Amino acid sequence: MSDIAAENIALLRSRWPQLAEKILASPPPQDMQWDETGNHPTLVIAGARLWSAYDSDAEAQMQAGMIPQDSEHAAVYGIGGADLIRELLQRPQLKTLYVIVLNTGVLHVLLHCLDHRGWLQDSRVTLVDGATQNKVLLPFAVIPPCLKLSTPDNAKLHDMLVSELILPFERERHRQLEPLRKRQIEQNLTFVEQDGDVQELFDTQPGSTAFVAIAGPTLAKTAGWIKRHRTEGMVIAVDGALKPLLDEGITPDIVVSVDDNRETILRYFQIDLEPCRDARLVYTPLVHNDILKLWPGRRLTSYTFESIYHDVKARFPKGELFVAGSVSHPAVDLAAKIGAQTIYLFGADFGFPGGKIHANTEAPADFYAAASQAGASAMDGHGKRIPTMTSFNGYRLGLEHYIGRNSAIRFINASRDGAHIQGTTYLEDTAA
């Protein structure tokens, strides 16, 4: 061990002894080599260069741009060559810098390779084990290769970071869609005025059981359970799950639709809806009126917290449901607001288990098939990785946050094959 490595380790042990023991006990990565093809040697682990081989200072300056110049507190996720950490510590106004470790084995190696003494002894730095974190500290910057190399015990933090990183792009997408969305709301004002209010359903079945059907692939093999237990609870289906349920002879009590995408959602309703005459459609005013016109039964309007509903909500006050990007969220929230004490989740996969794409044959299969190859993944209920979409991971995190806030409700996931949802138990592990 070199003198610098020994001093790195001594500083680590003196300031964060418990974390130091975990880091020093972590085995180094297997796939590791130096790349000397650029201007500067860089360490490559599992194909990821930990810092730029051409201009690591410029790279650090660009990454530091994620932190406002006047910030007194900031967080850096990952360490790499520590160029970003040093760049931020040059700011005199910075009082606290949290450095979050995403892979203790990688840091173990870095302590032996590079001089980290400067930032390790800076009193403004607090080193944090990412595996202990359940939220993203703001403002923050991420070192991309470190995010890629994050360990399984940092999986949730990884997904939260990715969701935060794509948030500006999601906001821009919604901004571009706003004229279309406002137009669809305007075209639905007659429906909103005449249709019922979702609040009519609230608190009508206290202590009940709800079966919430989402359109993930595992719905196909778990729908039979719903059919066998149909009399034991109400069935709430998202729009994409309607046809798969009807094909199994299951008519939901309520169907939930919130999406502004006419092309995709309309196909879900261009089926024989005669069995649904006594079922209710809960919709937001964003849903295209071509879809609303097809519904044979009663319609109930709902809103979400989204600002786009501000004006119509003021004109026609009606109930709100929770949403965090997916129709699964208001479906689950509706079950809770109706009074369910036990909520079963069917097809809540938030991924592509077994290479399967969707429970509904009318879903845009080409889009989902391409998305499944993009590299995002999630841990399933068996402890194995399955392909997914970055947005799906965000939707799952939104549901997990909701479940965490509603601890009095029992949430049961019908299948282990989809992404694991924190806060749920599995159907096979219950007496049911």
XYZ file of C-alpha atoms in Angstrom:
432
model
C 0.000 0.000 0.000
C 1.353 3.425 -0.951
C 1.729 6.230 1.582
C -1.092 8.195 -0.115
C -3.446 5.188 -0.018
C -2.643 4.694 3.668
C -3.423 8.349 4.371
C -6.665 8.134 2.369
C -7.753 5.184 4.475
C -6.637 6.779 7.725
C -8.714 9.895 6.982
C -11.703 7.764 6.054
C -11.456 5.772 9.277
C -11.017 8.815 11.459
C -14.063 10.652 10.105
C -16.496 7.877 9.171
C -15.353 4.707 10.972
C -18.495 2.642 10.412
C -18.704 3.413 6.703
C -14.941 2.903 6.406
C -15.253 -0.671 7.645
C -17.952 -1.406 5.056
C -15.870 0.123 2.256
C -12.673 -1.684 3.216
C -14.541 -5.003 3.513
C -16.057 -4.623 0.028
C -14.355 -6.677 -2.693
C -13.050 -4.761 -5.700
C -14.885 -5.107 -9.022
C -13.801 -7.977 -11.253
C -13.830 -6.268 -14.647
C -11.312 -3.468 -14.136
C -8.504 -1.992 -16.242
C -6.667 1.230 -17.025
C -7.270 2.998 -20.329
C -4.310 5.094 -21.480
C -5.520 5.897 -25.002
C -6.602 9.472 -24.166
C -4.850 12.519 -22.749
C -5.051 11.132 -19.233
C -5.188 7.551 -17.934
C -8.654 6.617 -16.697
C -9.919 3.655 -14.754
C -12.482 1.554 -16.611
C -14.805 -0.719 -14.621
C -17.318 -2.952 -16.387
C -16.916 -0.821 -19.499
C -17.552 2.486 -17.702
C -14.797 5.133 -17.659
C -14.844 6.703 -14.212
C -13.632 10.079 -15.515
C -12.836 11.690 -18.826
C -9.723 10.460 -20.620
C -9.481 13.803 -22.443
C -10.399 16.689 -20.127
C -11.592 15.695 -16.678
C -11.552 19.315 -15.459
C -13.953 20.439 -18.189
C -16.137 17.414 -17.462
C -16.273 18.330 -13.770
C -17.145 21.953 -14.556
C -20.012 20.834 -16.764
C -21.334 18.451 -14.098
C -21.020 21.158 -11.447
C -23.413 23.255 -13.538
C -26.248 21.190 -12.065
C -25.609 22.925 -8.734
C -26.617 26.624 -8.579
C -23.624 28.864 -7.927
C -25.156 30.379 -4.782
C -26.013 27.045 -3.139
C -24.738 26.666 0.403
C -25.507 22.946 0.445
C -25.148 20.328 -2.303
C -24.892 16.599 -2.897
C -22.699 14.598 -5.244
C -23.706 11.037 -6.094
C -20.682 8.926 -6.902
C -16.999 9.798 -6.663
C -15.124 8.822 -9.816
C -11.840 10.720 -9.935
C -13.242 13.231 -7.373
C -12.829 16.052 -9.923
C -16.436 17.148 -9.410
C -16.031 17.118 -5.635
C -12.927 19.304 -5.857
C -14.623 21.638 -8.333
C -17.531 22.269 -5.962
C -15.281 22.699 -2.944
C -13.647 25.673 -4.700
C -16.884 27.607 -4.130
C -16.413 29.730 -0.989
C -20.153 29.958 -0.333
C -20.557 26.164 -0.125
C -20.998 25.154 3.511
C -21.959 21.474 3.219
C -21.211 18.891 0.542
C -22.736 15.444 0.882
C -20.813 12.828 -1.077
C -22.921 9.709 -1.508
C -21.222 6.381 -2.145
C -23.013 4.268 -4.758
C -20.546 1.372 -4.864
C -18.332 0.675 -1.852
C -16.169 -1.770 -3.824
C -15.345 0.900 -6.401
C -14.446 3.403 -3.675
C -12.220 0.785 -2.053
C -10.241 0.599 -5.293
C -10.160 4.383 -5.741
C -8.658 4.869 -2.292
C -5.644 2.885 -3.489
C -5.414 4.518 -6.928
C -5.820 8.255 -6.415
C -5.085 11.008 -3.934
C -8.347 11.803 -2.114
C -6.805 13.433 0.921
C -7.923 16.963 0.066
C -11.641 16.389 0.019
C -11.619 13.650 2.662
C -10.236 16.087 5.222
C -12.395 19.054 4.167
C -14.740 19.774 7.096
C -17.563 20.687 4.686
C -17.709 17.126 3.321
C -19.990 14.463 4.746
C -19.533 10.993 3.264
C -22.785 9.030 3.097
C -23.612 5.381 2.382
C -26.137 5.461 -0.455
C -27.763 2.272 0.796
C -29.061 4.209 3.823
C -30.803 6.892 1.758
C -34.514 6.981 0.923
C -34.645 10.331 -0.850
C -32.576 12.436 -3.230
C -30.791 15.368 -1.626
C -31.224 18.632 -3.532
C -29.526 20.281 -5.296
C -27.398 17.460 -6.616
C -25.069 16.315 -9.352
C -24.406 12.753 -10.479
C -21.271 11.189 -11.898
C -22.851 9.052 -14.675
C -20.467 6.056 -14.634
C -20.888 5.787 -10.867
C -24.650 5.718 -11.325
C -24.235 2.901 -13.842
C -22.037 0.966 -11.401
C -24.305 1.398 -8.371
C -24.766 -1.815 -6.387
C -28.069 -3.678 -5.835
C -28.446 -2.247 -2.320
C -28.560 1.169 -4.000
C -31.178 0.125 -6.571
C -33.955 2.337 -5.209
C -31.653 5.324 -4.912
C -30.474 4.693 -8.484
C -34.061 4.774 -9.744
C -34.859 7.919 -7.753
C -31.825 9.667 -9.206
C -32.746 8.709 -12.760
C -36.300 9.955 -12.177
C -34.960 13.289 -10.936
C -32.591 13.560 -13.889
C -35.319 13.056 -16.482
C -37.813 15.333 -14.710
C -36.847 18.465 -16.717
C -37.379 16.543 -19.952
C -40.780 15.315 -18.751
C -41.781 18.872 -17.889
C -40.725 20.037 -21.322
C -42.713 17.250 -22.953
C -45.810 18.267 -20.983
C -45.225 21.910 -21.927
C -45.198 20.990 -25.595
C -48.362 18.934 -25.194
C -50.191 21.614 -23.214
C -52.101 23.151 -26.179
C -53.417 19.699 -27.164
C -54.311 18.855 -23.566
C -56.133 22.151 -23.020
C -58.053 21.622 -26.238
C -59.189 18.159 -25.126
C -60.327 19.543 -21.774
C -62.274 22.298 -23.546
C -63.961 19.738 -25.797
C -64.985 17.745 -22.714
C -66.655 20.550 -20.747
C -70.141 19.303 -21.571
C -69.233 15.848 -20.251
C -67.623 17.307 -17.150
C -70.679 19.418 -16.416
C -73.192 16.598 -16.928
C -71.319 13.573 -15.621
C -71.088 12.468 -12.025
C -68.408 13.207 -9.466
C -65.863 10.588 -8.407
C -66.462 11.705 -4.823
C -69.769 9.829 -4.977
C -67.686 6.678 -4.528
C -65.550 7.901 -1.629
C -66.094 6.158 1.726
C -68.898 3.982 0.319
C -67.259 0.640 1.217
C -65.215 1.049 4.403
C -63.121 -1.981 5.335
C -63.606 -3.569 1.924
C -61.279 -5.489 -0.380
C -60.300 -4.236 -3.837
C -58.756 -6.050 -6.777
C -56.899 -3.481 -8.885
C -56.087 -4.757 -12.372
C -53.206 -3.074 -14.181
C -52.174 -3.985 -17.707
C -48.791 -5.606 -17.084
C -48.056 -8.998 -18.674
C -48.670 -11.039 -15.504
C -52.349 -10.034 -15.526
C -52.821 -12.822 -18.079
C -51.849 -15.523 -15.585
C -53.372 -13.952 -12.466
C -56.772 -12.935 -13.851
C -58.030 -16.437 -13.110
C -57.501 -15.771 -9.396
C -59.712 -12.671 -9.662
C -62.403 -14.738 -11.365
C -62.361 -17.381 -8.634
C -62.568 -14.740 -5.913
C -64.794 -12.277 -7.790
C -67.455 -12.063 -5.068
C -64.896 -11.202 -2.391
C -64.037 -7.695 -3.563
C -64.634 -4.902 -6.027
C -62.674 -4.942 -9.276
C -61.106 -1.681 -10.418
C -59.396 -1.865 -13.806
C -57.171 0.593 -15.617
C -58.253 1.137 -19.223
C -55.565 -1.117 -20.682
C -56.685 -4.002 -18.458
C -60.348 -3.835 -19.518
C -60.153 -6.095 -22.587
C -57.966 -8.766 -20.905
C -60.483 -8.949 -18.038
C -63.509 -9.125 -20.320
C -61.793 -11.863 -22.315
C -61.593 -13.840 -19.057
C -65.281 -13.249 -18.327
C -64.560 -10.658 -15.622
C -66.504 -7.403 -15.746
C -64.913 -4.721 -13.591
C -66.998 -2.544 -11.315
C -64.986 0.540 -12.244
C -62.644 1.424 -15.108
C -60.143 4.261 -14.705
C -58.795 6.297 -17.636
C -56.615 9.425 -17.391
C -54.416 9.527 -20.501
C -54.590 12.180 -23.230
C -53.272 9.762 -25.888
C -56.313 9.228 -28.111
C -54.660 6.844 -30.555
C -53.613 4.294 -27.948
C -56.457 4.577 -25.434
C -59.262 4.546 -28.017
C -58.232 1.047 -29.107
C -58.744 -0.189 -25.559
C -62.419 0.822 -25.780
C -63.185 -0.251 -29.354
C -64.481 -3.597 -28.145
C -67.843 -5.017 -27.120
C -68.632 -2.888 -24.062
C -72.150 -4.254 -23.537
C -71.076 -6.159 -20.370
C -70.008 -2.800 -18.884
C -73.443 -1.159 -18.809
C -73.548 -1.332 -15.029
C -69.877 -0.448 -14.603
C -68.631 3.088 -14.047
C -65.944 4.905 -15.968
C -63.839 7.239 -13.840
C -61.983 9.629 -16.120
C -60.086 12.899 -16.136
C -61.046 15.648 -18.587
C -57.871 14.955 -20.554
C -59.348 11.729 -21.945
C -60.460 12.263 -25.538
C -64.221 12.549 -25.941
C -64.229 9.870 -28.650
C -63.484 7.486 -25.784
C -66.089 8.958 -23.447
C -68.772 8.623 -26.117
C -68.161 4.873 -26.357
C -68.819 4.161 -22.690
C -72.262 2.537 -22.218
C -72.534 3.046 -18.481
C -72.224 5.873 -15.999
C -69.256 8.268 -16.179
C -67.682 10.003 -13.191
C -65.233 12.878 -13.565
C -62.095 13.177 -11.453
C -59.132 15.525 -11.338
C -55.527 15.269 -10.201
C -53.249 17.877 -8.612
C -51.907 18.856 -12.058
C -52.167 22.577 -12.745
C -53.774 22.011 -16.137
C -57.047 21.242 -14.319
C -57.047 24.499 -12.367
C -59.626 26.360 -14.473
C -62.028 23.484 -15.122
C -61.825 22.481 -11.470
C -62.884 25.977 -10.441
C -65.885 25.825 -12.779
C -66.931 22.283 -11.926
C -65.534 21.234 -8.518
C -65.144 17.460 -8.269
C -62.974 14.943 -6.466
C -59.246 14.428 -6.931
C -57.182 11.280 -7.241
C -53.453 10.800 -6.788
C -51.247 10.445 -9.853
C -47.501 10.185 -10.378
C -47.369 9.505 -14.091
C -49.358 6.280 -14.428
C -53.037 5.349 -14.547
C -52.222 2.723 -11.925
C -51.893 5.470 -9.310
C -55.444 6.882 -9.478
C -56.821 3.333 -9.706
C -55.113 2.412 -6.437
C -56.012 5.737 -4.824
C -59.647 5.271 -5.809
C -59.711 1.871 -4.122
C -58.299 3.473 -0.968
C -60.737 6.405 -1.057
C -63.664 4.039 -1.497
C -62.563 2.490 1.784
C -60.566 -0.613 0.908
C -58.426 -1.945 3.730
C -56.852 -4.620 1.515
C -55.786 -3.865 -2.046
C -54.622 -6.651 -4.362
C -52.484 -5.602 -7.320
C -52.718 -7.623 -10.538
C -50.468 -6.937 -13.520
C -48.562 -4.277 -11.552
C -45.322 -5.324 -13.231
C -43.631 -2.007 -14.086
C -41.411 -4.001 -16.402
C -41.279 -6.748 -19.009
C -41.060 -10.089 -17.182
C -40.228 -13.078 -19.341
C -39.813 -10.799 -22.344
C -43.572 -10.184 -22.410
C -44.726 -6.659 -23.156
C -48.351 -5.986 -22.162
C -51.549 -7.748 -21.159
C -53.553 -5.999 -23.891
C -53.021 -7.065 -27.495
C -54.117 -3.578 -28.576
C -51.189 -1.918 -26.778
C -48.430 -0.352 -28.953
C -46.259 -3.466 -28.939
C -43.494 -2.068 -31.171
C -42.984 0.897 -28.864
C -42.788 -1.228 -25.720
C -40.592 -3.843 -27.421
C -38.083 -1.169 -28.426
C -38.230 0.418 -24.974
C -37.511 -2.920 -23.335
C -34.140 -2.992 -25.133
C -33.035 0.440 -23.889
C -31.120 -0.921 -20.915
C -33.255 0.067 -17.929
C -33.910 -2.699 -15.428
C -35.651 -3.442 -12.143
C -35.388 -6.141 -9.513
C -38.277 -8.609 -9.605
C -39.827 -10.478 -6.713
C -37.385 -13.356 -7.200
C -34.364 -11.076 -6.737
C -33.499 -11.084 -10.447
C -33.200 -8.246 -12.936
C -35.913 -7.763 -15.570
C -35.948 -5.236 -18.409
C -38.121 -2.184 -17.941
C -38.411 1.473 -18.928
C -37.021 4.424 -17.017
C -40.541 5.837 -16.809
C -41.848 2.555 -15.387
C -39.279 2.743 -12.599
C -40.526 6.244 -11.870
C -44.142 5.042 -11.776
C -43.178 2.258 -9.387
C -41.403 4.711 -7.105
C -44.537 6.866 -7.125
C -46.642 3.893 -6.059
C -44.122 2.915 -3.384
C -44.264 6.444 -1.998
C -48.057 6.242 -1.919
C -47.985 2.872 -0.168
C -45.562 4.245 2.396
C -48.008 7.049 3.203
C -50.911 4.637 3.600
C -49.536 2.100 6.042
C -52.987 1.262 7.414
C -53.863 -0.405 4.090
C -52.594 -3.865 3.234
C -51.176 -4.091 -0.287
C -50.773 -7.537 -1.861
C -48.970 -8.124 -5.154
C -50.339 -11.051 -7.156
C -47.067 -11.943 -8.889
C -43.353 -12.001 -8.131
C -42.484 -11.929 -11.827
C -42.845 -8.162 -12.182
C -40.760 -5.485 -10.491
C -40.710 -5.735 -6.718
C -42.909 -3.047 -5.148
C -41.662 -1.955 -1.757
C -44.366 -2.063 0.885
C -46.291 -4.983 -0.626
C -46.492 -8.626 0.326
C -47.052 -11.415 -2.194
C -50.235 -13.318 -2.783
C -48.462 -16.651 -2.402
C -47.275 -15.578 1.057
C -50.759 -14.788 2.363
C -53.495 -17.020 3.628
C -55.577 -15.975 0.614
